[in-house]
Amino acid sequence: MLVLNRFVVPADTQDGFVLRAHAALTALAERPGYLSGRLTRALDDPAHWTLVTEWESVGAYRRALGGFDVKVHATPLLSESVDEPSAFETLASAEPGGQVVVTPSDRAAEPWR
């Protein structure tokens, strides 16, 4: 599962944002089910940032959000992200030089039930 949180950060607040993002990434990285994470900045517009994390499952990510350090260090930062869908399930992947591996969706066939 991939989580993409996008941010628009004014130039005069970027230093503080980076420190808070590092703290958030550290808190998330300590949670079970965390696979990887990175803080990225757009090359063509340095006000645009993304915090990208990968999780072994939707459940692992949701449980991680309940951790105390995550509530203190990550949740306030994540609440400042652009209001758009941020959690994505992986439906296909490929390693370098490898074949595409298709993964079935974890979504219920009838999510309203």
CSV table of C-alpha atoms in Angstrom, one decimal:
chain,number,residue,atom,x,y,z
A,1,MET,CA,0.0,0.0,0.0
A,2,LEU,CA,1.3,3.4,-0.9
A,3,VAL,CA,0.4,6.7,0.9
A,4,LEU,CA,1.1,10.0,-0.8
A,5,ASN,CA,0.6,13.2,1.2
A,6,ARG,CA,1.2,16.3,-0.9
A,7,PHE,CA,2.0,19.7,0.7
A,8,VAL,CA,2.3,23.2,-0.6
A,9,VAL,CA,4.9,24.9,1.7
A,10,PRO,CA,5.7,28.6,1.5
A,11,ALA,CA,9.5,29.3,1.2
A,12,ASP,CA,9.7,31.1,4.6
A,13,THR,CA,8.3,28.0,6.4
A,14,GLN,CA,10.2,25.3,4.7
A,15,ASP,CA,12.9,24.8,7.3
A,16,GLY,CA,10.3,24.2,10.0
A,17,PHE,CA,8.3,22.0,7.7
A,18,VAL,CA,11.4,19.8,6.9
A,19,LEU,CA,12.1,19.3,10.7
A,20,ARG,CA,8.5,18.3,11.3
A,21,ALA,CA,8.4,16.0,8.3
A,22,HIS,CA,11.6,14.3,9.5
A,23,ALA,CA,9.9,13.7,12.9
A,24,ALA,CA,6.8,12.4,11.3
A,25,LEU,CA,8.8,10.1,9.1
A,26,THR,CA,10.7,8.8,12.1
A,27,ALA,CA,7.5,8.1,14.0
A,28,LEU,CA,5.9,6.3,11.1
A,29,ALA,CA,9.1,4.3,10.4
A,30,GLU,CA,8.9,2.8,13.9
A,31,ARG,CA,5.5,1.3,13.4
A,32,PRO,CA,4.9,-2.4,12.5
A,33,GLY,CA,4.1,-2.9,8.8
A,34,TYR,CA,6.1,0.1,7.6
A,35,LEU,CA,8.1,-0.8,4.5
A,36,SER,CA,9.7,2.5,3.4
A,37,GLY,CA,9.3,6.3,3.3
A,38,ARG,CA,10.7,9.4,1.8
A,39,LEU,CA,10.3,13.1,1.8
A,40,THR,CA,10.4,14.6,-1.7
A,41,ARG,CA,10.3,18.1,-3.2
A,42,ALA,CA,9.2,19.0,-6.8
A,43,LEU,CA,12.1,20.0,-9.0
A,44,ASP,CA,10.2,22.6,-10.9
A,45,ASP,CA,8.4,24.2,-8.0
A,46,PRO,CA,10.2,24.0,-4.6
A,47,ALA,CA,7.0,24.9,-2.7
A,48,HIS,CA,5.5,21.4,-3.5
A,49,TRP,CA,6.5,18.5,-1.3
A,50,THR,CA,5.4,14.9,-0.9
A,51,LEU,CA,5.7,12.5,2.0
A,52,VAL,CA,5.6,9.0,0.5
A,53,THR,CA,5.3,5.9,2.7
A,54,GLU,CA,4.8,2.3,1.8
A,55,TRP,CA,3.0,-0.2,4.1
A,56,GLU,CA,2.5,-4.0,4.0
A,57,SER,CA,-1.3,-3.6,4.2
A,58,VAL,CA,-4.1,-1.1,4.8
A,59,GLY,CA,-4.5,-2.5,8.3
A,60,ALA,CA,-0.9,-1.8,9.1
A,61,TYR,CA,-1.2,1.8,8.0
A,62,ARG,CA,-4.4,2.3,9.9
A,63,ARG,CA,-3.0,0.8,13.1
A,64,ALA,CA,0.1,2.9,12.7
A,65,LEU,CA,-2.0,6.1,12.8
A,66,GLY,CA,-3.1,5.1,16.3
A,67,GLY,CA,0.4,5.0,17.7
A,68,PHE,CA,1.2,7.7,20.3
A,69,ASP,CA,4.3,9.1,18.5
A,70,VAL,CA,2.5,9.1,15.3
A,71,LYS,CA,-0.4,11.1,16.8
A,72,VAL,CA,2.1,13.6,18.3
A,73,HIS,CA,4.6,14.0,15.3
A,74,ALA,CA,2.8,12.8,12.1
A,75,THR,CA,-0.9,13.5,12.5
A,76,PRO,CA,-0.5,17.3,12.8
A,77,LEU,CA,1.7,17.4,9.7
A,78,LEU,CA,-0.5,15.0,7.7
A,79,SER,CA,-3.5,17.2,8.5
A,80,GLU,CA,-1.8,20.1,6.6
A,81,SER,CA,-1.5,18.0,3.4
A,82,VAL,CA,-3.6,18.8,0.3
A,83,ASP,CA,-7.1,17.6,0.8
A,84,GLU,CA,-7.2,14.7,-1.7
A,85,PRO,CA,-7.1,10.9,-1.7
A,86,SER,CA,-3.8,9.8,-0.3
A,87,ALA,CA,-3.9,6.1,0.3
A,88,PHE,CA,-3.5,3.8,-2.7
A,89,GLU,CA,-3.5,0.0,-3.0
A,90,THR,CA,-0.9,-1.6,-5.3
A,91,LEU,CA,-2.6,-3.4,-8.2
A,92,ALA,CA,0.5,-4.2,-10.3
A,93,SER,CA,4.3,-4.0,-9.8
A,94,ALA,CA,7.5,-4.9,-11.5
A,95,GLU,CA,11.1,-5.2,-10.3
A,96,PRO,CA,13.9,-3.9,-12.5
A,97,GLY,CA,14.0,-6.1,-15.6
A,98,GLY,CA,11.2,-8.2,-14.2
A,99,GLN,CA,7.7,-9.1,-15.3
A,100,VAL,CA,4.6,-7.2,-14.2
A,101,VAL,CA,3.0,-8.9,-11.1
A,102,VAL,CA,-0.7,-8.3,-10.8
A,103,THR,CA,-2.2,-8.2,-7.3
A,104,PRO,CA,-5.9,-8.5,-6.6
A,105,SER,CA,-7.7,-5.6,-4.9
A,106,ASP,CA,-8.3,-5.7,-1.2
A,107,ARG,CA,-11.5,-3.6,-1.7
A,108,ALA,CA,-14.8,-5.4,-1.1
A,109,ALA,CA,-16.8,-6.1,-4.2
A,110,GLU,CA,-19.7,-4.2,-2.6
A,111,PRO,CA,-18.0,-1.6,-0.3
A,112,TRP,CA,-21.4,-0.2,0.8
A,113,ARG,CA,-22.1,-3.4,2.7
